[in-house]
Short mmCIF file of C-alpha atoms in Angstrom, two decimals:
data_model
loop_
_atom_site.label_atom_id
_atom_site.label_comp_id
_atom_site.label_asym_id
_atom_site.label_seq_id
_atom_site.Cartn_x
_atom_site.Cartn_y
_atom_site.Cartn_z
CA MET A 1 16.63 -4.65 -12.69
CA TYR A 2 18.35 -1.43 -11.81
CA PRO A 3 17.02 2.07 -12.42
CA ARG A 4 19.14 4.31 -14.64
CA GLU A 5 21.68 6.40 -12.74
CA PHE A 6 20.32 9.40 -10.87
CA ASP A 7 21.36 11.90 -8.24
CA TYR A 8 19.88 11.20 -4.83
CA VAL A 9 19.13 13.98 -2.38
CA ALA A 10 17.61 13.44 1.07
CA PRO A 11 16.91 16.90 2.50
CA GLY A 12 16.38 17.40 6.21
CA THR A 13 13.76 20.13 5.82
CA LEU A 14 10.84 20.86 3.54
CA ASP A 15 12.31 24.22 2.55
CA GLU A 16 15.50 22.52 1.46
CA ALA A 17 13.50 19.95 -0.55
CA LEU A 18 11.53 22.76 -2.24
CA ALA A 19 14.75 24.59 -3.10
CA VAL A 20 16.29 21.46 -4.65
CA LEU A 21 13.07 20.88 -6.59
CA ALA A 22 12.99 24.48 -7.86
CA SER A 23 16.55 24.22 -9.16
CA ASN A 24 16.15 20.72 -10.68
CA PRO A 25 13.26 20.70 -13.14
CA GLY A 26 12.07 17.14 -13.74
CA ALA A 27 13.26 15.90 -10.36
CA LYS A 28 10.92 13.35 -8.76
CA ILE A 29 9.75 13.43 -5.17
CA MET A 30 9.97 10.10 -3.34
CA SER A 31 8.20 9.29 -0.09
CA GLY A 32 7.69 5.51 0.28
CA GLY A 33 8.81 4.82 -3.28
CA MET A 34 6.28 2.02 -3.82
CA SER A 35 5.20 3.43 -7.20
CA LEU A 36 8.28 5.43 -8.15
CA ILE A 37 10.90 2.70 -7.66
CA PRO A 38 9.10 0.03 -9.76
CA MET A 39 8.59 2.61 -12.54
CA MET A 40 12.27 3.54 -12.42
CA LYS A 41 13.31 -0.13 -12.46
CA LEU A 42 11.15 -0.70 -15.53
CA ARG A 43 12.68 2.51 -16.92
CA LEU A 44 9.28 3.94 -17.60
CA LEU A 45 10.67 6.88 -15.70
CA SER A 46 14.32 7.98 -15.43
CA PRO A 47 14.53 11.20 -13.44
CA ALA A 48 17.94 12.88 -13.24
CA THR A 49 17.31 13.65 -9.58
CA VAL A 50 15.31 11.88 -6.87
CA ILE A 51 14.41 13.96 -3.84
CA ASP A 52 13.72 11.62 -0.91
CA ILE A 53 11.45 13.47 1.53
CA GLY A 54 11.53 10.46 3.88
CA ARG A 55 13.91 12.10 6.35
CA ILE A 56 11.97 15.34 6.84
CA PRO A 57 10.66 15.47 10.40
CA GLY A 58 7.06 16.41 11.21
CA LEU A 59 5.36 14.94 8.14
CA ASP A 60 4.38 11.59 9.63
CA ALA A 61 1.39 12.53 11.79
CA ILE A 62 -2.38 12.20 11.56
CA GLU A 63 -3.85 15.19 13.39
CA ASP A 64 -7.35 16.02 14.55
CA ARG A 65 -7.87 19.67 13.64
CA GLY A 66 -11.45 20.05 14.82
CA ASP A 67 -13.47 19.90 11.61
CA HIS A 68 -10.93 17.92 9.60
CA LEU A 69 -8.12 15.41 9.87
CA ALA A 70 -4.69 16.35 8.53
CA ILE A 71 -2.64 13.51 7.09
CA GLY A 72 1.04 14.26 6.60
CA ALA A 73 3.06 13.34 3.53
CA LEU A 74 4.93 10.52 5.28
CA VAL A 75 1.95 8.76 6.88
CA ARG A 76 2.10 5.19 5.62
CA HIS A 77 -0.90 3.22 4.38
CA ALA A 78 -0.67 0.90 7.40
CA GLN A 79 -0.82 3.92 9.72
CA THR A 80 -3.86 5.38 7.92
CA ALA A 81 -5.61 2.00 7.90
CA SER A 82 -5.16 1.40 11.63
CA SER A 83 -5.70 4.98 12.82
CA ASP A 84 -8.65 5.34 15.20
CA LEU A 85 -9.15 8.91 13.98
CA VAL A 86 -9.37 7.91 10.32
CA THR A 87 -11.50 4.84 11.05
CA THR A 88 -13.92 6.95 13.10
CA TYR A 89 -14.11 10.13 11.02
CA ALA A 90 -13.18 9.10 7.48
CA ALA A 91 -14.03 5.40 7.24
CA ALA A 92 -13.74 5.18 3.45
CA LEU A 93 -10.11 6.35 3.60
CA ALA A 94 -9.16 3.84 6.31
CA GLN A 95 -10.82 1.06 4.30
CA ALA A 96 -9.12 2.12 1.05
CA ALA A 97 -5.72 2.30 2.78
CA ALA A 98 -6.25 -1.17 4.27
CA LEU A 99 -6.97 -2.56 0.79
CA THR A 100 -4.01 -0.87 -0.92
CA GLY A 101 -1.26 -3.21 -2.16
CA ASP A 102 -0.16 -5.82 0.35
CA VAL A 103 1.31 -5.76 3.85
CA GLN A 104 4.82 -4.89 2.67
CA VAL A 105 3.53 -2.10 0.43
CA ARG A 106 1.35 -0.70 3.21
CA ASN A 107 4.36 -0.65 5.54
CA ARG A 108 6.35 1.56 3.13
CA GLY A 109 3.94 3.35 0.82
CA THR A 110 2.34 6.59 1.93
CA THR A 111 -1.27 7.68 1.62
CA VAL A 112 -0.34 11.14 0.35
CA GLY A 113 2.22 9.68 -2.07
CA ALA A 114 -0.36 7.36 -3.60
CA VAL A 115 -2.75 10.28 -4.06
CA ALA A 116 0.00 12.38 -5.68
CA HIS A 117 0.90 9.48 -7.98
CA ALA A 118 -2.72 9.49 -9.26
CA ASP A 119 -2.81 5.93 -10.55
CA LEU A 120 -6.09 5.30 -12.35
CA ALA A 121 -6.72 2.18 -10.26
CA ALA A 122 -5.47 3.30 -6.82
CA ASP A 123 -7.83 2.92 -3.86
CA THR A 124 -7.23 6.04 -1.79
CA THR A 125 -7.85 8.37 -4.75
CA ALA A 126 -11.54 7.42 -4.80
CA ALA A 127 -11.77 7.82 -1.03
CA VAL A 128 -10.36 11.37 -0.98
CA LEU A 129 -12.74 12.36 -3.79
CA ALA A 130 -15.79 10.94 -2.01
CA LEU A 131 -14.75 12.49 1.30
CA GLY A 132 -14.30 15.91 -0.31
CA ALA A 133 -10.68 16.23 0.84
CA THR A 134 -8.38 19.16 0.19
CA MET A 135 -4.80 18.71 -1.03
CA VAL A 136 -2.20 21.03 0.41
CA ALA A 137 0.68 21.70 -1.99
CA ARG A 138 3.84 23.60 -1.12
CA SER A 139 6.32 25.29 -3.43
CA SER A 140 9.07 27.79 -2.74
CA ALA A 141 6.48 30.44 -3.68
CA GLY A 142 4.02 29.40 -0.97
CA THR A 143 1.10 27.10 -0.16
CA ARG A 144 -1.80 26.18 -2.40
CA GLU A 145 -4.98 24.29 -1.50
CA ILE A 146 -6.49 22.12 -4.22
CA PRO A 147 -9.92 20.48 -3.83
CA ALA A 148 -9.84 16.72 -4.53
CA SER A 149 -12.42 17.27 -7.29
CA GLU A 150 -9.82 19.34 -9.20
CA PHE A 151 -6.76 17.30 -8.28
CA PHE A 152 -6.98 14.28 -10.59
CA VAL A 153 -6.37 15.49 -14.14
CA ASP A 154 -5.68 12.28 -16.05
CA THR A 155 -3.88 8.94 -15.72
CA LEU A 156 -0.81 9.51 -13.50
CA THR A 157 -1.38 13.24 -13.84
CA SER A 158 -2.41 15.49 -10.99
CA ALA A 159 -2.93 19.23 -10.68
CA LEU A 160 0.43 19.55 -8.89
CA ALA A 161 2.81 21.94 -10.61
CA ASP A 162 6.40 20.86 -11.33
CA ASP A 163 7.74 22.87 -8.41
CA GLU A 164 5.14 21.68 -5.87
CA ILE A 165 5.21 18.95 -3.24
CA LEU A 166 1.99 17.51 -1.85
CA VAL A 167 2.60 17.90 1.86
CA GLU A 168 -0.76 17.24 3.47
CA LEU A 169 -4.21 15.85 2.90
CA ARG A 170 -7.10 17.50 4.77
CA VAL A 171 -10.12 15.27 5.16
CA PRO A 172 -13.38 16.72 6.53
CA LYS A 173 -14.50 14.70 9.55
CA SER A 174 -17.73 12.81 9.07
CA GLY A 175 -20.16 14.19 11.63
CA GLU A 176 -23.70 13.49 12.78
CA GLY A 177 -25.66 11.65 10.08
CA GLU A 178 -22.60 11.34 7.82
CA SER A 179 -20.78 8.15 6.92
CA SER A 180 -18.60 6.67 4.20
CA ALA A 181 -17.39 3.36 2.82
CA TYR A 182 -15.05 1.92 0.17
CA THR A 183 -15.51 -1.37 -1.69
CA LYS A 184 -13.61 -2.91 -4.58
CA LEU A 185 -12.87 -5.86 -6.79
CA GLY A 186 -9.10 -6.40 -6.91
CA ARG A 187 -7.08 -7.54 -9.92
CA ARG A 188 -6.05 -10.72 -8.12
CA GLY A 189 -9.62 -11.49 -7.11
CA GLY A 190 -11.35 -10.59 -3.89
CA GLU A 191 -9.95 -7.30 -2.70
CA SER A 192 -6.28 -7.97 -3.56
CA ASP A 193 -4.12 -5.69 -5.67
CA TYR A 194 -5.14 -2.60 -7.64
CA ALA A 195 -8.85 -2.06 -8.25
CA VAL A 196 -10.43 -3.53 -11.36
CA ALA A 197 -13.21 -1.31 -10.09
CA GLY A 198 -13.53 0.41 -6.74
CA VAL A 199 -16.11 2.77 -5.32
CA ALA A 200 -16.01 5.14 -2.38
CA ALA A 201 -19.27 6.66 -1.17
CA TRP A 202 -19.93 9.42 1.36
CA VAL A 203 -23.47 10.28 2.45
CA ARG A 204 -25.22 12.73 4.76
CA LYS A 205 -28.66 11.82 6.04
CA THR A 206 -30.98 14.53 7.36
CA ASN A 207 -34.47 13.76 8.65
CA GLY A 208 -34.60 10.39 6.94
CA SER A 209 -33.46 11.49 3.52
CA VAL A 210 -30.08 11.70 1.81
CA SER A 211 -29.35 15.43 1.83
CA ASP A 212 -25.90 15.17 0.29
CA ALA A 213 -23.63 12.49 -1.16
CA ARG A 214 -20.48 11.94 -3.15
CA VAL A 215 -19.75 8.73 -5.05
CA ALA A 216 -16.30 8.21 -6.57
CA LEU A 217 -15.07 5.52 -8.96
CA THR A 218 -11.55 4.19 -9.44
CA GLY A 219 -10.20 1.71 -11.98
CA VAL A 220 -13.13 2.39 -14.26
CA GLY A 221 -12.02 5.42 -16.28
CA SER A 222 -8.74 7.20 -16.98
CA LYS A 223 -8.60 8.59 -13.42
CA ALA A 224 -10.48 8.55 -10.14
CA MET A 225 -13.71 10.44 -10.79
CA LEU A 226 -17.05 11.32 -9.29
CA SER A 227 -20.13 9.54 -10.61
CA SER A 228 -22.55 12.41 -11.17
CA GLY A 229 -25.28 9.99 -12.26
CA ALA A 230 -25.21 8.03 -9.02
CA MET A 231 -24.94 11.23 -6.97
CA ASP A 232 -27.92 12.87 -8.71
CA ALA A 233 -29.99 9.77 -8.11
CA ILE A 234 -29.18 9.23 -4.44
CA ILE A 235 -29.33 12.85 -3.27
CA GLY A 236 -32.87 13.69 -2.18
CA SER A 237 -33.85 10.03 -1.99
CA ASP A 238 -34.80 8.12 1.15
CA GLY A 239 -31.60 6.02 0.89
CA SER A 240 -33.66 2.83 0.68
CA GLU A 241 -32.55 -0.30 -1.11
CA ALA A 242 -34.60 0.75 -4.12
CA ALA A 243 -33.01 4.21 -4.15
CA ILE A 244 -29.53 2.66 -3.94
CA ALA A 245 -30.35 0.32 -6.83
CA ALA A 246 -31.58 3.27 -8.90
CA ALA A 247 -28.38 5.20 -8.16
CA ALA A 248 -26.24 2.16 -9.02
CA ASP A 249 -27.96 1.92 -12.40
CA ARG A 250 -26.59 5.36 -13.24
CA ALA A 251 -23.05 4.66 -11.95
CA ALA A 252 -21.32 4.96 -15.33
CA ASP A 253 -23.58 7.62 -16.86
CA GLY A 254 -21.51 10.03 -18.91
CA ILE A 255 -18.26 8.28 -17.96
CA SER A 256 -15.78 7.13 -20.56
CA VAL A 257 -15.07 3.60 -19.35
CA LEU A 258 -11.59 2.30 -20.17
CA GLU A 259 -11.04 -1.29 -21.21
CA ASP A 260 -7.84 -2.89 -19.91
CA LEU A 261 -6.30 -6.31 -19.30
CA TYR A 262 -8.70 -6.88 -16.44
CA GLY A 263 -11.99 -6.15 -18.11
CA SER A 264 -13.90 -4.92 -21.14
CA GLU A 265 -15.79 -1.64 -21.16
CA GLU A 266 -19.04 -3.50 -20.70
CA TYR A 267 -17.72 -5.51 -17.75
CA LYS A 268 -16.23 -2.47 -16.04
CA ALA A 269 -19.43 -0.47 -16.48
CA HIS A 270 -21.24 -3.41 -14.89
CA LEU A 271 -18.75 -3.53 -12.01
CA ALA A 272 -19.20 0.20 -11.45
CA LYS A 273 -22.91 -0.46 -10.84
CA VAL A 274 -22.27 -3.44 -8.58
CA TYR A 275 -19.76 -1.57 -6.43
CA VAL A 276 -21.75 1.69 -6.29
CA LYS A 277 -24.55 -0.43 -4.89
CA ARG A 278 -22.27 -2.05 -2.32
CA ALA A 279 -20.50 1.18 -1.30
CA LEU A 280 -23.74 3.15 -0.93
CA GLY A 281 -25.30 0.19 0.86
CA ALA A 282 -22.40 0.09 3.32
CA ALA A 283 -22.38 3.87 3.83
CA LEU A 284 -26.15 3.97 4.41
CA SER A 285 -26.38 0.87 6.58
CA MET B 1 27.33 7.13 -1.42
CA GLU B 2 28.12 5.82 2.01
CA VAL B 3 25.21 4.06 3.74
CA SER B 4 25.31 2.86 7.34
CA LEU B 5 22.72 0.58 8.85
CA THR B 6 22.24 -2.32 11.23
CA VAL B 7 21.77 -5.74 9.70
CA ASN B 8 20.94 -8.67 11.96
CA GLY B 9 22.27 -6.74 14.93
CA ARG B 10 25.58 -5.85 13.26
CA ASN B 11 26.53 -2.29 12.29
CA VAL B 12 27.54 -2.23 8.66
CA SER B 13 28.38 0.43 6.13
CA SER B 14 28.92 0.24 2.43
CA ASP B 15 29.67 2.51 -0.49
CA VAL B 16 26.78 2.18 -2.93
CA GLU B 17 25.38 3.88 -5.98
CA PRO B 18 22.07 5.66 -5.28
CA ARG B 19 20.35 3.16 -7.59
CA THR B 20 21.57 0.14 -5.62
CA LEU B 21 18.57 -1.71 -4.25
CA LEU B 22 18.58 -2.84 -0.64
CA VAL B 23 18.36 -6.50 -1.70
CA HIS B 24 21.58 -6.15 -3.73
CA LEU B 25 23.38 -4.52 -0.80
CA LEU B 26 22.31 -7.47 1.35
CA ARG B 27 23.13 -10.19 -1.14
CA GLU B 28 26.17 -8.86 -2.96
CA ASP B 29 27.94 -6.59 -0.49
CA LEU B 30 27.04 -8.37 2.75
CA ASP B 31 26.85 -11.91 1.32
CA LEU B 32 23.45 -12.49 2.91
CA THR B 33 22.01 -14.55 0.09
CA GLY B 34 19.11 -15.95 2.10
CA THR B 35 17.00 -13.05 0.91
CA HIS B 36 15.89 -13.99 -2.59
CA VAL B 37 15.29 -11.97 -5.73
CA GLY B 38 12.17 -13.25 -7.48
CA CYS B 39 10.04 -11.08 -9.71
CA GLU B 40 12.03 -7.87 -9.19
CA SER B 41 8.84 -5.89 -9.64
CA GLY B 42 7.41 -5.77 -6.15
CA TYR B 43 4.87 -8.55 -6.53
CA CYS B 44 6.37 -11.81 -5.31
CA GLY B 45 7.73 -10.90 -1.88
CA ALA B 46 10.70 -13.33 -2.04
CA CYS B 47 12.91 -10.38 -1.04
CA THR B 48 10.94 -9.58 2.14
CA VAL B 49 13.04 -8.44 5.11
CA HIS B 50 12.13 -6.58 8.28
CA LEU B 51 12.79 -2.85 8.38
CA ASP B 52 12.56 -1.60 11.96
CA GLY B 53 10.52 -4.73 12.71
CA LYS B 54 8.07 -4.52 9.81
CA PRO B 55 8.05 -6.61 6.62
CA VAL B 56 9.07 -4.67 3.49
CA LYS B 57 10.23 -5.65 0.00
CA SER B 58 13.96 -5.11 -0.25
CA CYS B 59 13.85 -5.08 -4.07
CA THR B 60 11.57 -2.04 -3.98
CA MET B 61 13.71 0.03 -1.71
CA LEU B 62 16.96 1.86 -2.39
CA ALA B 63 19.85 0.90 -0.14
CA VAL B 64 20.36 4.61 0.64
CA GLN B 65 16.80 4.78 1.99
CA ALA B 66 17.87 2.29 4.67
CA GLU B 67 20.39 4.74 6.16
CA GLY B 68 20.20 4.31 9.94
CA ALA B 69 17.62 1.52 9.69
CA ASP B 70 17.52 -1.75 11.58
CA ILE B 71 17.22 -4.60 9.08
CA THR B 72 16.57 -8.25 9.88
CA THR B 73 16.99 -10.86 7.17
CA ILE B 74 16.16 -14.57 7.27
CA GLU B 75 19.72 -15.19 8.51
CA GLY B 76 19.02 -13.06 11.58
CA LEU B 77 15.70 -14.60 12.54
CA ALA B 78 16.93 -17.65 14.43
CA ASN B 79 18.28 -16.93 17.87
CA GLY B 80 20.32 -20.00 18.82
CA GLU B 81 17.34 -22.13 17.86
CA LEU B 82 14.89 -21.92 15.01
CA HIS B 83 12.29 -19.15 15.15
CA ALA B 84 8.79 -20.60 15.67
CA VAL B 85 7.91 -19.81 12.05
CA GLN B 86 11.01 -21.61 10.78
CA GLU B 87 10.13 -24.59 12.97
CA GLY B 88 6.56 -24.47 11.63
CA PHE B 89 7.77 -24.60 8.02
CA TRP B 90 9.97 -27.57 8.97
CA GLU B 91 7.26 -29.44 10.89
CA ARG B 92 4.40 -28.79 8.47
CA HIS B 93 6.36 -29.05 5.24
CA GLY B 94 5.66 -25.42 4.37
CA LEU B 95 7.82 -25.46 1.28
CA GLN B 96 8.45 -27.31 -1.91
CA CYS B 97 11.16 -25.66 -4.04
CA GLY B 98 11.98 -23.21 -1.26
CA TYR B 99 12.36 -20.11 -3.40
CA CYS B 100 9.60 -18.11 -1.76
CA THR B 101 10.36 -19.47 1.72
CA PRO B 102 12.61 -16.75 3.18
CA GLY B 103 10.11 -14.08 2.18
CA MET B 104 7.15 -16.13 3.39
CA ILE B 105 8.82 -16.69 6.75
CA MET B 106 9.68 -13.00 7.18
CA SER B 107 6.10 -11.97 6.32
CA ALA B 108 4.67 -14.59 8.67
CA ALA B 109 7.02 -13.56 11.50
CA GLY B 110 5.99 -9.93 11.00
CA MET B 111 2.32 -10.87 11.07
CA LEU B 112 2.62 -13.03 14.21
CA ALA B 113 4.57 -10.31 16.03
CA GLU B 114 1.42 -8.18 15.79
CA ASN B 115 -1.19 -10.91 16.18
CA ASP B 116 -0.36 -14.35 17.59
CA SER B 117 -3.88 -15.68 17.07
CA PRO B 118 -4.65 -15.04 13.41
CA SER B 119 -7.59 -16.80 11.78
CA GLU B 120 -6.99 -18.78 8.59
CA GLY B 121 -8.39 -15.81 6.65
CA GLU B 122 -6.07 -13.39 8.43
CA ILE B 123 -3.09 -15.61 7.66
CA LYS B 124 -4.02 -15.67 3.98
CA HIS B 125 -4.49 -11.89 3.96
CA GLY B 126 -1.17 -11.52 5.79
CA ILE B 127 0.81 -13.39 3.12
CA GLU B 128 -0.99 -11.64 0.26
CA GLY B 129 2.29 -10.00 -0.73
CA ASN B 130 4.13 -13.31 -1.14
CA LEU B 131 3.73 -15.62 -4.09
CA CYS B 132 4.53 -19.35 -4.06
CA ARG B 133 4.96 -20.67 -7.58
CA CYS B 134 4.70 -24.26 -6.35
CA THR B 135 1.26 -23.21 -5.07
CA GLY B 136 2.09 -24.79 -1.74
CA TYR B 137 -0.09 -22.34 0.14
CA HIS B 138 -2.04 -24.98 2.04
CA ASN B 139 0.97 -26.18 4.02
CA ILE B 140 2.32 -22.63 4.36
CA VAL B 141 -0.89 -21.69 6.16
CA LYS B 142 -0.55 -24.83 8.33
CA ALA B 143 3.07 -23.89 9.10
CA ILE B 144 2.03 -20.41 10.22
CA GLU B 145 -0.78 -21.87 12.34
CA TYR B 146 1.83 -24.15 13.95
CA ALA B 147 4.09 -21.17 14.65
CA ALA B 148 1.22 -19.12 16.07
CA ALA B 149 0.36 -21.93 18.49
CA LYS B 150 4.00 -22.25 19.57
CA MET B 151 4.29 -18.52 20.11
CA ARG B 152 1.15 -18.55 22.29
CA GLY B 153 2.64 -21.44 24.26
CA ASP B 154 -0.01 -23.87 22.99
CA GLU B 155 0.52 -27.34 21.60
CA PRO B 156 0.21 -27.09 17.78
CA ALA B 157 -2.77 -29.05 16.43
CA GLU B 158 -1.94 -32.33 14.71
CA PRO B 159 -1.89 -31.90 10.92
CA GLU B 160 -4.85 -33.41 9.18
CA TRP B 161 -2.68 -35.59 6.92
CA GLU B 162 -1.61 -37.75 9.88
CA VAL B 163 -4.44 -40.25 9.84
CA SER B 164 -4.41 -42.78 12.67
CA SER B 165 -4.32 -46.39 11.53
#
């Protein structure tokens, strides 16, 4: 299977990439290519121009910037998964990256690229939502910061404008009393492959009670989304097993659950509860 | 477009279309047909090669993305004698039809380069990106355990099918 013909550009700087993008509407940005190339081979997508940002220096680092971690556009899943910084300060993201695809995919695919792709069953999308990350988008007009909660618009659709490139992910560092976790059921059973349902949870405990929390679902609806029901229930609780169970019961409240090849609406709503329970349990343990 | 890279220690260059996949450059332009094309959709891992030492799927990568890269295919793994993983597949009958074998071996070699003492669970997780349609996974795991022992300098454990009389 070959993609349709396209023009390939591999700029050496971000400014050059932004200029090519501005003058080629409909061009696609490629980092690792783990989602783009299969879609082009299946001809679900046939861009006239592919802009490979893989040769731009300076985008492949994970930096500690005091209150947050900055993850560059070319940081691969394997790098995110094994990073001491991410494991220590943003555990849910390290866990989601470690459970993305398989070894070969994690060696090529990038964390930022997967977030930009906005697959409804990706793993890292739920993690960035739960961790309250900020997306940094660049265009030739300047830089724009987009909160994760506003980034995922619909299936394979993000808030990125046509002339923007997602260049960095800023993840607040979990501090005292804060922790996070990601759990999933994979399409090939266990934790393999895309999520049939996956849940990332972030919690803050103050004086024995849950003072703040974010719970995000993936694979369940049309996009990665926060579970307001579970969040309402867990915030202000004592974080006990009973409180977690009560929050899990409300996992799919108000969410339009999508049936697919891997499960009915009923089954997916059930899985949302099971995995909210596990993710909150892991984050609060 | 002209692409220049190193394949199995040899500098090569080729004139390719941007849409040419790395696996087709290897198989059709360089005649390295050991790397197989299986599912063509990124699932089966038969096309696995090493890119700068790490396993990747050569059917899900454009040849032009490999500009300047160091690629190792199954043909480049043996160094005068079989690589420990190749020997393991031989000794523990880690294949039936053989279609998935080059990819399995490249994934296993990549895994053992990072961890020469993987548990059975880690081996299974490590070959998650490789499918065997003969479902010969049991012996593949045994073959990788054999290779891991060899690479550590240990004597590989006797396979459980060799029952003493």
